[in-house]
Coordinates of C-alpha atoms in Angstrom, one line a residue:
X1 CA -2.8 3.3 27.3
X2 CA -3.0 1.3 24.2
X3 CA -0.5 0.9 22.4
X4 CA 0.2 2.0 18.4
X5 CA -0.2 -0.8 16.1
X6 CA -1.9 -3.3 18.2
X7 CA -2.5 -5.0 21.9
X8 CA -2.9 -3.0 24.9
X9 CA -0.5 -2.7 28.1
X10 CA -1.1 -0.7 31.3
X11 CA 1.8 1.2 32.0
X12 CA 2.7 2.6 35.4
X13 CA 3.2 6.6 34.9
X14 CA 5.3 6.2 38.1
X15 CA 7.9 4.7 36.2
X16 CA 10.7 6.6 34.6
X17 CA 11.8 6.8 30.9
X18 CA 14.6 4.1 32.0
X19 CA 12.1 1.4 32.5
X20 CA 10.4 1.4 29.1
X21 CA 10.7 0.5 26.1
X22 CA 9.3 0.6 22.5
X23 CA 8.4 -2.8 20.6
X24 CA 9.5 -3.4 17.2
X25 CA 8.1 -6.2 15.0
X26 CA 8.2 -6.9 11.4
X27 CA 6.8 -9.6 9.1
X28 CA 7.2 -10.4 5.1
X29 CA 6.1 -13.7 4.3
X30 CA 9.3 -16.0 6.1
X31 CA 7.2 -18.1 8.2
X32 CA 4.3 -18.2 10.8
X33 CA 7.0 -18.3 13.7
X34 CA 7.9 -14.8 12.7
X35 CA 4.1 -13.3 13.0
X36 CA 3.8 -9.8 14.3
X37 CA 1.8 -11.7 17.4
X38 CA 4.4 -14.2 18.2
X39 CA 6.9 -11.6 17.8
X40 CA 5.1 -9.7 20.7
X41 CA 4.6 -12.4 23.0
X42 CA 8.4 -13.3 22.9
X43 CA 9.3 -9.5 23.4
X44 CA 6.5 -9.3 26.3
X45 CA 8.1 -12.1 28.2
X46 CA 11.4 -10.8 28.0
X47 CA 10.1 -6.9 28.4
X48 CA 9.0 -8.5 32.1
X49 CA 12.3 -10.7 33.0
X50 CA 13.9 -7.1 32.3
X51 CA 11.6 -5.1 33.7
X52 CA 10.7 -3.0 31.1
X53 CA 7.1 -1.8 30.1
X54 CA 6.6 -1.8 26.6
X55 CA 4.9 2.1 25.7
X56 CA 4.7 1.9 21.6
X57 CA 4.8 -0.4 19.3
X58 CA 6.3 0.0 16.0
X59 CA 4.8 -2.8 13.4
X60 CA 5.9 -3.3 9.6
X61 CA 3.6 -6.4 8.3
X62 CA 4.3 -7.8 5.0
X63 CA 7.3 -5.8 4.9
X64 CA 10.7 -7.0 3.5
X65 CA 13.5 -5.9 5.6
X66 CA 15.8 -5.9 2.4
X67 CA 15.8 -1.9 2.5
X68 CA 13.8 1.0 5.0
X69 CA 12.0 1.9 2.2
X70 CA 8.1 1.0 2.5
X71 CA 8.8 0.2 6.4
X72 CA 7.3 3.0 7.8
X73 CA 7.2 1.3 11.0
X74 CA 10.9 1.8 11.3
X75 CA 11.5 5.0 9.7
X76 CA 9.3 6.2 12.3
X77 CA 10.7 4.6 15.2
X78 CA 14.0 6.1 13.8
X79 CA 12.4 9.5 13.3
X80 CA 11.5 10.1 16.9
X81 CA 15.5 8.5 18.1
X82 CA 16.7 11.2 15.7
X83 CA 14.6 13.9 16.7
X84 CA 14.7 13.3 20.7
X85 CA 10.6 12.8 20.9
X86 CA 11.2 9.4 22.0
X87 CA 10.5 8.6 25.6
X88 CA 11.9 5.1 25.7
X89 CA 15.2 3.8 27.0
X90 CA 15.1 0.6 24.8
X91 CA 13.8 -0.5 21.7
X92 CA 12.8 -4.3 21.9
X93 CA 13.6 -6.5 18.8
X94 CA 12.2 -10.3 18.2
X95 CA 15.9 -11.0 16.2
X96 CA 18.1 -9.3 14.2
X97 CA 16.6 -11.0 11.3
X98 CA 13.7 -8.8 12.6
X99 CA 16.1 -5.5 12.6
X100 CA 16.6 -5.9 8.6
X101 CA 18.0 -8.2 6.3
X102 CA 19.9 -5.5 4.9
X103 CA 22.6 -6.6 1.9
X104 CA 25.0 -4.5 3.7
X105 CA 25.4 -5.7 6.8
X106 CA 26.7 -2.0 7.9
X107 CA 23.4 -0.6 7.4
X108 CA 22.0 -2.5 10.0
X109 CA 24.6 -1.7 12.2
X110 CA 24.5 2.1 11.2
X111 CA 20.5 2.3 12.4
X112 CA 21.8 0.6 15.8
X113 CA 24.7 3.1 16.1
X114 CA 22.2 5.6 15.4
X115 CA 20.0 4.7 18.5
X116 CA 23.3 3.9 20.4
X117 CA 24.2 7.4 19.8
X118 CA 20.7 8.6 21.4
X119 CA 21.2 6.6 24.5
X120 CA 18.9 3.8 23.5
X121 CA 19.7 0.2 23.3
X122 CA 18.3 -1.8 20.9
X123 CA 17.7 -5.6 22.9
X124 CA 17.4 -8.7 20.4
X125 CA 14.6 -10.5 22.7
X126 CA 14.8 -14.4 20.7
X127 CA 18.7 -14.6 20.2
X128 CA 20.3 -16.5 22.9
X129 CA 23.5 -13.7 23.2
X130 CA 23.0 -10.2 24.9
X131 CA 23.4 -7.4 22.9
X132 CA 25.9 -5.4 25.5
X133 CA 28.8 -4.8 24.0
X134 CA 30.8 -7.7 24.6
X135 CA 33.6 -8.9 22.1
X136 CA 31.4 -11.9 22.1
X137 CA 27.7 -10.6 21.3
X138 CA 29.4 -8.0 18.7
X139 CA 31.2 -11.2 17.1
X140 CA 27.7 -13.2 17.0
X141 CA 25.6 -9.9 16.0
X142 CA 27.9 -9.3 13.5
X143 CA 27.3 -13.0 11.9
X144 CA 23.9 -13.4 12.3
X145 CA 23.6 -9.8 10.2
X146 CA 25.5 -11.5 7.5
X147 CA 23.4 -14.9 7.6
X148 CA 20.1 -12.8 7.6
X149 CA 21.5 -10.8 4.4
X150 CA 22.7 -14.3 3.1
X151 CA 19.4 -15.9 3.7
X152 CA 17.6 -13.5 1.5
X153 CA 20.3 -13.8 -1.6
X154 CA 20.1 -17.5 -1.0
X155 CA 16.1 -17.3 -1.6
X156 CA 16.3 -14.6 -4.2
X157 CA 18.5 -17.3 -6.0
X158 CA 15.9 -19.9 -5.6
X159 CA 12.8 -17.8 -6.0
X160 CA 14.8 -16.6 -9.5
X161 CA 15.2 -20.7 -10.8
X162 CA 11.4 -21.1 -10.1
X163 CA 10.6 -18.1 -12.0
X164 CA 12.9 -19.3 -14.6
X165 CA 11.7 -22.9 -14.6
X166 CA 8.0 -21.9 -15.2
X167 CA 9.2 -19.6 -18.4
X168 CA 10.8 -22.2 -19.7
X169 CA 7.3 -24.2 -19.4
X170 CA 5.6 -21.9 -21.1
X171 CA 3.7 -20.0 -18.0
X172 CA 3.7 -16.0 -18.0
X173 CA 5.0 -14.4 -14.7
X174 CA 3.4 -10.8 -14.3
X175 CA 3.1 -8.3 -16.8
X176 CA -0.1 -7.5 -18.2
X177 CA -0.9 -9.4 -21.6
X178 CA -0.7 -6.9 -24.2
X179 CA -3.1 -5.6 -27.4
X180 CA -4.2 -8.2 -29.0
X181 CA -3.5 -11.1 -25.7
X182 CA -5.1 -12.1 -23.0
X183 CA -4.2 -13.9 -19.7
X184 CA -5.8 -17.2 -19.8
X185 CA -6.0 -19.1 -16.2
X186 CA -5.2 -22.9 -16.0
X187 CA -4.3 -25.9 -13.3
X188 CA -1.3 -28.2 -13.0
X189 CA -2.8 -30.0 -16.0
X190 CA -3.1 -27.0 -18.2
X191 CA -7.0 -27.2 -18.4
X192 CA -7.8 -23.9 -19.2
X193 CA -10.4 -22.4 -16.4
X194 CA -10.9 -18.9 -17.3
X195 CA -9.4 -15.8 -19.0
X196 CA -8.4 -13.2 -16.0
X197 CA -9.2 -9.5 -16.2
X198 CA -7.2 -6.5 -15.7
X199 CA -6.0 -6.9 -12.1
X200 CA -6.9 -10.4 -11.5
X201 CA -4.8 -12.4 -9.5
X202 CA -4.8 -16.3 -9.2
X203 CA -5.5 -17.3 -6.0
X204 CA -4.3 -21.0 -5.9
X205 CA -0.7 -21.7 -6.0
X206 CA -0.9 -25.1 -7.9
X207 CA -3.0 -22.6 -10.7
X208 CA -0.6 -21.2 -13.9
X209 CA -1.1 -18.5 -16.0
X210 CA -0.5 -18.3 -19.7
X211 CA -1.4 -16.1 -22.7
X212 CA -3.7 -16.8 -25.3
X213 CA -5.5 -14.7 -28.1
X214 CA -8.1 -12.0 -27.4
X215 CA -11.1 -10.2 -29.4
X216 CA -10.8 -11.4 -32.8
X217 CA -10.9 -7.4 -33.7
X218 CA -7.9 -6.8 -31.4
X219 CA -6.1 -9.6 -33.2
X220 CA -7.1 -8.1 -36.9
X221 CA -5.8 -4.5 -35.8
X222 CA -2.1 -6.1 -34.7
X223 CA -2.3 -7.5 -38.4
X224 CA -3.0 -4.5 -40.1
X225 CA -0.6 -2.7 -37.6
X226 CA 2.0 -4.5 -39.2
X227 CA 0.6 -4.3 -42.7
X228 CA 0.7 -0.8 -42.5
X229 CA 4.4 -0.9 -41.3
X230 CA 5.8 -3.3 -43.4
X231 CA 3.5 -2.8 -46.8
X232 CA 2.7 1.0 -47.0
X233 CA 5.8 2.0 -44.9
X234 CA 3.9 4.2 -42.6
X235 CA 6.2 5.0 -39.2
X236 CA 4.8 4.6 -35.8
X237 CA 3.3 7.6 -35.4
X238 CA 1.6 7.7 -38.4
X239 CA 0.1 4.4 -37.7
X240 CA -1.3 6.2 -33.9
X241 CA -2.4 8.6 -35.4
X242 CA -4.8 7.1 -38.3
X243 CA -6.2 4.2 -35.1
X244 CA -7.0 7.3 -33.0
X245 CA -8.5 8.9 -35.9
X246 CA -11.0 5.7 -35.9
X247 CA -11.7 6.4 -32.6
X248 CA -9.6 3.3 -31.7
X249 CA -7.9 2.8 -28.4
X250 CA -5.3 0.4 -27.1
X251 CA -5.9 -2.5 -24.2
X252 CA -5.6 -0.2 -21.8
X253 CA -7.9 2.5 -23.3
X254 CA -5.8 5.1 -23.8
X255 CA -4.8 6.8 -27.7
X256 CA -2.1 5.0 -29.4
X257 CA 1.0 6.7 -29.4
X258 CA 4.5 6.1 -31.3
X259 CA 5.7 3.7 -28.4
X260 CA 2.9 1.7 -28.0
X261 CA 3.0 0.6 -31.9
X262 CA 6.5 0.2 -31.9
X263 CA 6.1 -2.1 -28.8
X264 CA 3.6 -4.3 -30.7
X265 CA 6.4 -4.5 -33.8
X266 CA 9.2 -5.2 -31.4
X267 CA 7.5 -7.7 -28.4
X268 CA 8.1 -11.5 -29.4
X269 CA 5.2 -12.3 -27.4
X270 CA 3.1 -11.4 -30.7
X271 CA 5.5 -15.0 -32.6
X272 CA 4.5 -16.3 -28.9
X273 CA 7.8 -16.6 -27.7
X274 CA 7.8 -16.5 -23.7
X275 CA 10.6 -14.0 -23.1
X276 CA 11.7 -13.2 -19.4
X277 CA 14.3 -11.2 -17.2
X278 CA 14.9 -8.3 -20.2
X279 CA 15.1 -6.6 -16.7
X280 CA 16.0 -7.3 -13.2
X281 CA 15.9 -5.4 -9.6
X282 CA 17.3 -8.5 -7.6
X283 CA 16.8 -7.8 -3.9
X284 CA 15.9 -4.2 -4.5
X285 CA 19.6 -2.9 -5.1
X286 CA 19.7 -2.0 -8.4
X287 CA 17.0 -2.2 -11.7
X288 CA 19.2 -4.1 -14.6
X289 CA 18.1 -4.1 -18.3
X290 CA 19.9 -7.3 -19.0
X291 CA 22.0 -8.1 -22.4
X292 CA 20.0 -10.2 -24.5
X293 CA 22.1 -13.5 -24.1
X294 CA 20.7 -13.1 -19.7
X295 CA 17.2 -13.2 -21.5
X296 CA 15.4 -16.6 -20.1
X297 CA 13.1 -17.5 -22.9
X298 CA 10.6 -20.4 -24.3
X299 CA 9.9 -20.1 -28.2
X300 CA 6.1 -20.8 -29.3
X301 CA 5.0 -20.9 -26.2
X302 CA 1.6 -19.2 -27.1
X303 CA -0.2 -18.9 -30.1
X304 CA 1.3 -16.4 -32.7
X305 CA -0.5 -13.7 -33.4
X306 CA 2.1 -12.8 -36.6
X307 CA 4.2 -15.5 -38.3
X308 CA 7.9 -15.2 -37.3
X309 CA 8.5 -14.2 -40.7
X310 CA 6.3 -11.2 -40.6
X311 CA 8.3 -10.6 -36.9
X312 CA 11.6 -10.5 -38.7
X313 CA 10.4 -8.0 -42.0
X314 CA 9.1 -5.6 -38.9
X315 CA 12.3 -6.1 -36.9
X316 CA 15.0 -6.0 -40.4
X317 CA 13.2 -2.6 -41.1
X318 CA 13.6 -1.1 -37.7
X319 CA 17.3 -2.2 -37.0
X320 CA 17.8 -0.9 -40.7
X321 CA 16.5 2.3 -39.8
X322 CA 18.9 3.0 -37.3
X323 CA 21.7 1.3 -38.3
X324 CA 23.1 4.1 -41.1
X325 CA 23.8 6.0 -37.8
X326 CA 27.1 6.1 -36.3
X327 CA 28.0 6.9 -32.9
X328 CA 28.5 10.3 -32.9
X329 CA 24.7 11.1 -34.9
X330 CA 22.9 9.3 -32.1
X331 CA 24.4 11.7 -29.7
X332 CA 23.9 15.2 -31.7
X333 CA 20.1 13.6 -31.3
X334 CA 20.0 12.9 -28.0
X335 CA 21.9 17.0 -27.2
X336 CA 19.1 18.2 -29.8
X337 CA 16.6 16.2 -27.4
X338 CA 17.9 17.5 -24.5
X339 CA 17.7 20.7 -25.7
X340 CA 13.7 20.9 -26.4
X341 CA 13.1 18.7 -23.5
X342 CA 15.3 20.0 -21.0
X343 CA 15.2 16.3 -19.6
X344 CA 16.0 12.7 -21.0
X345 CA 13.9 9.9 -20.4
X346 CA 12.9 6.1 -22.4
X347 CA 9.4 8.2 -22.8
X348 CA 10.7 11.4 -24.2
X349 CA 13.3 9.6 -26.6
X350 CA 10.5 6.8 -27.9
X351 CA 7.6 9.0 -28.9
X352 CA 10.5 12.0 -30.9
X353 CA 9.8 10.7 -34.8
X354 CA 13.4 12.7 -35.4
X355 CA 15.2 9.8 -33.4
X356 CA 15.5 6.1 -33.0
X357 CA 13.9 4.5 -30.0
X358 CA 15.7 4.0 -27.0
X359 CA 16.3 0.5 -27.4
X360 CA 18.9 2.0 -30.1
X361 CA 20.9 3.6 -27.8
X362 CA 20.8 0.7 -25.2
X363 CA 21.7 -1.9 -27.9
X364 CA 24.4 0.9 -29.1
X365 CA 25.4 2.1 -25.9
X366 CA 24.7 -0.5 -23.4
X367 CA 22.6 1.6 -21.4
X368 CA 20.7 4.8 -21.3
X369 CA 22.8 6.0 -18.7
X370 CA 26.2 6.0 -20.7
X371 CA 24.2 7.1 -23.4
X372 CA 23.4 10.4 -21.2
X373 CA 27.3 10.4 -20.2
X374 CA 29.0 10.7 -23.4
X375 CA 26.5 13.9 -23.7
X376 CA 27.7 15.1 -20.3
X377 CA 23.9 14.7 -19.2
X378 CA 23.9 13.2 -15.8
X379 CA 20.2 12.6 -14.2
X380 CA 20.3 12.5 -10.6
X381 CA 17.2 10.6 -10.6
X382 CA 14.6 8.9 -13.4
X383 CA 12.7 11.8 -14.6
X384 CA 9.9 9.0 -16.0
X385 CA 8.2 10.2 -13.0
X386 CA 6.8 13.5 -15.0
X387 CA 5.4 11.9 -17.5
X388 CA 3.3 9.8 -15.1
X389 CA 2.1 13.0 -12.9
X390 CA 1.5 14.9 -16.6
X391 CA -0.5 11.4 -17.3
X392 CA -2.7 11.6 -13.8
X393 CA -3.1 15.4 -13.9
X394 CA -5.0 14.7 -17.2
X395 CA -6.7 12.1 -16.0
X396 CA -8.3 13.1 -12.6
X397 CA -10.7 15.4 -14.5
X398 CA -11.7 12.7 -16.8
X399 CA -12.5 10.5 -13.7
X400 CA -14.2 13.3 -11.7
X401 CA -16.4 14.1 -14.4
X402 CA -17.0 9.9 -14.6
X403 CA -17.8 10.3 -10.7
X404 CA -20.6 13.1 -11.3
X405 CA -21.5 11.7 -14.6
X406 CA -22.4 8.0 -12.6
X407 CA -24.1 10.2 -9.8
X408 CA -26.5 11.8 -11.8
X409 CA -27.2 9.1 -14.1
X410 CA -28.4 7.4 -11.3
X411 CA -30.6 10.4 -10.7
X412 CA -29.0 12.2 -8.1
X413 CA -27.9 15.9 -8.1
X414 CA -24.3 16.6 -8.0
X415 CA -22.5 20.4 -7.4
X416 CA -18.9 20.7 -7.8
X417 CA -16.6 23.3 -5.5
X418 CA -14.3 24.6 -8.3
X419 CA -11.8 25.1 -5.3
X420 CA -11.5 22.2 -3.9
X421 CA -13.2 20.0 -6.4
X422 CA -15.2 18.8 -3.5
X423 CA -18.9 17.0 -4.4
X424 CA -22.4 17.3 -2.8
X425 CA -24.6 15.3 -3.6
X426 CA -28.3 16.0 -3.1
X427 CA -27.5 18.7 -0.7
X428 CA -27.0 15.5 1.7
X429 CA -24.0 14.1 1.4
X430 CA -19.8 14.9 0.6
X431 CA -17.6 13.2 -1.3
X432 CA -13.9 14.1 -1.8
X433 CA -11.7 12.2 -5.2
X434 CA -8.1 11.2 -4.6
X435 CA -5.8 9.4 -7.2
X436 CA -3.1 6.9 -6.2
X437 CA -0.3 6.3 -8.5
X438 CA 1.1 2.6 -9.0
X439 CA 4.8 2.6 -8.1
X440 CA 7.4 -0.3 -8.5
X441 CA 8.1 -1.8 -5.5
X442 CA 10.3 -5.0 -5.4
X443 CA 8.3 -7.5 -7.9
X444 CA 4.9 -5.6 -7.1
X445 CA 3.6 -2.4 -7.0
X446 CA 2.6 -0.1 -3.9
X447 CA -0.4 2.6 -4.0
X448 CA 0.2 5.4 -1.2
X449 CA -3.2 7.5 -0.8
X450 CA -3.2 10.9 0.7
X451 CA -6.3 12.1 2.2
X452 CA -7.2 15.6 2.9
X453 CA -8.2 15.7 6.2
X454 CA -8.7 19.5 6.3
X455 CA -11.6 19.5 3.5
X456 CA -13.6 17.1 5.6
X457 CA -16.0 15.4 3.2
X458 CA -18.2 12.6 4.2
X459 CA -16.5 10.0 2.2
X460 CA -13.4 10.2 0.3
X461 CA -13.4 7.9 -3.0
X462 CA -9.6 6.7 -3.9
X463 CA -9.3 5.7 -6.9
X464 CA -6.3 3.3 -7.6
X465 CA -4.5 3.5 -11.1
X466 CA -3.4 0.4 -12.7
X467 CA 0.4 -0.2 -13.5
X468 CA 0.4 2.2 -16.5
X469 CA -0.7 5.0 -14.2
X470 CA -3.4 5.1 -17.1
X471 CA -6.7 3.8 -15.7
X472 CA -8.6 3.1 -12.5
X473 CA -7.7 -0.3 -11.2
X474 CA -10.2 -0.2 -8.6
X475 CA -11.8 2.0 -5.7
X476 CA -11.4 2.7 -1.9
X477 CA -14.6 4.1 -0.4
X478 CA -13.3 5.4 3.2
X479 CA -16.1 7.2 5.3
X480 CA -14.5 10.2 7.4
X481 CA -14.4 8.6 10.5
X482 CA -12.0 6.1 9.1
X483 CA -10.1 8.8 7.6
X484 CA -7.7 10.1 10.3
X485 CA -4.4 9.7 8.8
X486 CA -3.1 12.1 6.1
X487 CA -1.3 9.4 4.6
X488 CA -2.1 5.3 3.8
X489 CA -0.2 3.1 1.6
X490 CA -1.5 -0.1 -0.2
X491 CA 0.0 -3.4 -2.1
X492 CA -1.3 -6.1 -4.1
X493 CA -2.4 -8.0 -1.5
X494 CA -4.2 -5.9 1.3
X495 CA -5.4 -7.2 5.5
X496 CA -9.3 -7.4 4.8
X497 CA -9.1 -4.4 7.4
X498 CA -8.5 -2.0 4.4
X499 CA -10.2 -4.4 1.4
X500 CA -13.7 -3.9 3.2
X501 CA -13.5 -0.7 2.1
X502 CA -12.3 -1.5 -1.9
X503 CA -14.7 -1.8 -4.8
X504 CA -14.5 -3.3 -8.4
X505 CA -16.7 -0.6 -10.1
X506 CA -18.3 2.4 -8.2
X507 CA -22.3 1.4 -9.0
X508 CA -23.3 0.9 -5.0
X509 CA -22.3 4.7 -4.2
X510 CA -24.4 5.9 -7.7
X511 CA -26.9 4.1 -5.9
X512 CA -26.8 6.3 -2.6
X513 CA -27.9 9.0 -4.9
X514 CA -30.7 7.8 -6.5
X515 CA -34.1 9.3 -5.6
X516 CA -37.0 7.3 -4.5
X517 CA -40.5 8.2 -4.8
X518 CA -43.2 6.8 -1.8
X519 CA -46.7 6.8 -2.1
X520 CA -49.0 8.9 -0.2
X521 CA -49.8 7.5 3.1
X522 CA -54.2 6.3 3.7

């Protein structure tokens, strides 16, 4: 039998349930001893001292162990203890480190108890106590949960001063650059070796990244952005409107819209000011918008687009704007929002011209959240999350008609199933289009494709969306014999297992439906 997730042992089907035993290994980026492989060699020597035969394994690489979310490793191990499908006695762990680094060091304990509970004992294979119940082992299981919890605020702390060391230097961390910007790479000397795209990543660590300017007519428009602001005293959405009008777009090439002006007026990267931790999701507890006086900051760090001068007009007129409103007018707005929306978010709040933006109510409030309070709104969860499926739902015609539109182009014929909005092309070929949504996951983003194994097509194209849920990032070509799962989620940084399959542009698969003519045979 071969087992899930990697390596293959025989097991005797002679044996009961009592003799074996399911594997579980996880792996983030702590060190090489902790590799899913030497995991399972440390678990397979102890699986034979035992006894045990080892009949699934259960493998979360590049994985935090912070939280079960993303671990789908575990959450299905812990589906089939729940459910009674498993058919193991024990579940074989490298340490508890291993288990999860969990903040609470109850959680860990709960997913034990949980097994426990199921008659399954979870064994820690590399700790050098047994895990049987003993006042001893509970006493040592109990602190090494706490260190493994401790080791990850330690590094969080560590991670945070490095972060906050290389603001203070001058060097962006994340974040695309803006209208107007661009990222600029450079080495430890800050020799400047090449402006990065959309979705570029560095890839040596002694490399920085800063922000210069970008198109000269990008850097014009920002000025008259502001002219038009501060000299004609045109509002945000006025201003979109006449750029869309011109057929302009902004850096992400979408139409301009009342937030994405007012964004431009209100970021100090535009004075060049290096601004860092507005907002913070430290070990993936809670997401913090920080007061400004937490704000880590470098001033000038990059070249001004705007003088500080011109900043500070922009800036006097907003606060001005919303300052002749007490407490009690924000919140007849925000019950007058609620009331046409049916829903609250930062989105719906920042493009209403009948209301300040919500950094009003979070400098006035403290948060959006007590904002919604005092109205006797309470969310039970962020409802930005509409916006972005309102945002893909008008895009994945756009990109489907890009997808035939390259196809023929390239002079093959293309015939659309208005059902399932599945593609043949040249009467020889399927193709199926999927979108995946950027969500925020820890400092990164995660991508989570689901394939429609039921329609069958002869390659599905996934299309990834960049961290505005706006435009394609980049593409996934997966031929149906690779597509056997309903479900597959992707990072940043991908095994080359899956990035054989991902494409910058979409050019080579136009080219499997161009036509070619041969010449008569003598």
């Amino acid at each position: 039998m071969k087992a899930r997730g990697g390596g293959r042992f025989r097991i005797d089907q002679e044996l009961d349930s009592e003799h074996l035993a399911a594997a579980y290994v996880r792996m983030s980026t702590d060190h090489q001893k902790y590799s899913t492989e030497n995991q399972l060699n440390v678990i397979r020597r102890y699986a034979e001292q035992r006894g045990f035969q080892v009949s699934e394994i259960f493998e979360d690489s590049g994985r935090s162990g912070l939280t079960v979310d993303g671990r789908d490793g575990l959450q299905r191990l812990m589906q089939k203890v729940q459910n009674g499908s498993a058919t193991f006695a024990a579940i074989l762990v490298y340490d508890v480190s291993r288990w999860g680094r969990f903040q609470d060091a109850d959680e860990g304990a709960y997913y034990e108890y949980v097994c426990s509970r199921a008659g399954i004992r979870v064994h820690y294979c590399g700790e050098q106590f047994d895990n049987d119940g003993s006042i001893g082992s509970v006493l040592l299981k109990s602190v090494k949960r706490v260190m493994a919890g401790e080791y990850s605020r330690e590094l969080s702390v560590k991670v945070f001063a490095g972060q906050c060391r290389l603001i203070e230097l001058g060097f962006r961390q994340g974040g695309p650059a803006g209208y107007g910007l661009r990222r600029q790479l450079v080495d430890e000397r800050r020799t400047p070796k090449g402006e990065l795209g959309r979705g570029d990543r560095k890839s040596l660590q002694t490399d920085r990244v800063v922000l210069t300017l970008g198109p000269a007519e990008e850097v014009q428009q920002v000025h008259e952005i502001y002219s038009m602001f501060i000299e004609h005293g045109l509002p945000e959405k006025e201003i979109a409107s006449r750029l869309n009008g011109r057929g302009l777009v902004t850096d992400r090439g979408t139409p301009w819209t009342r937030s994405s002006i007012h964004q431009i007026l209100t970021n100090e990267k535009y004075v060049g000011n290096n601004v860092f931790n507005r907002v913070s999701f430290k070990l993936k507890q809670k997401r913090v918008r920080n007061r400004p006086d937490a704000w880590v900051r470098a001033d000038s760090a990059y070249p001004a687009l705007v003088s500080r001068a011109v900043f500070d007009r922009a800036r006097a007129i907003i606060d001005a704007r919303s300052s002749h409103y007490s407490d009690e007018e924000l919140l007849t707005l925000l019950q007058h929002a609620l009331k046409d929306e049916g829903y609250l978010s930062g989105i719906i709040i920042d493009e209403r011209e009948d209301m300040p933006s919500s950094s009003v109510y979070r400098r006035r409030f403290g948060s959006l959240i007590r904002a919604y309070g005092l109205i006797g709104y309470a969310p039970d969860r962020d409802y930005s999350y509409i916006e972005t499926n309102r945002a893909i739902r008008d895009a994945y015609p756009r990109i489907l008609n890009e997808v035939i539109a390259g196809f023929e182009f390239s002079g093959g014929k293309v015939e659309r199933n208005d059902d399932n909005q599945l593609l043949n092309i040249n009467d020889e070929f399927s193709a199926a289009l999927v979108i995946a949504r950027a969500s925020a996951y820890g400092a990164g983003y995660r991508w989570h494709i689901r394939l429609d194994t039921g329609l069958l097509p002869d390659l599905t194209i996934a299309v990834r969306l960049d961290t505005f849920n706006t435009e394609a990032l980049d593409y996934y070509v997966f031929p149906s014999i690779d597509c056997t799962i309903p479900r597959m989620g992707l990072s940043q940084d991908n095994p080359l297992a899956l990035d054989a399959y991902r494409f910058e542009t979409l050019d080579f698969l136009y080219s499997l439906g161009r036509r070619c003519s041969f010449g008569e045979a003598a």
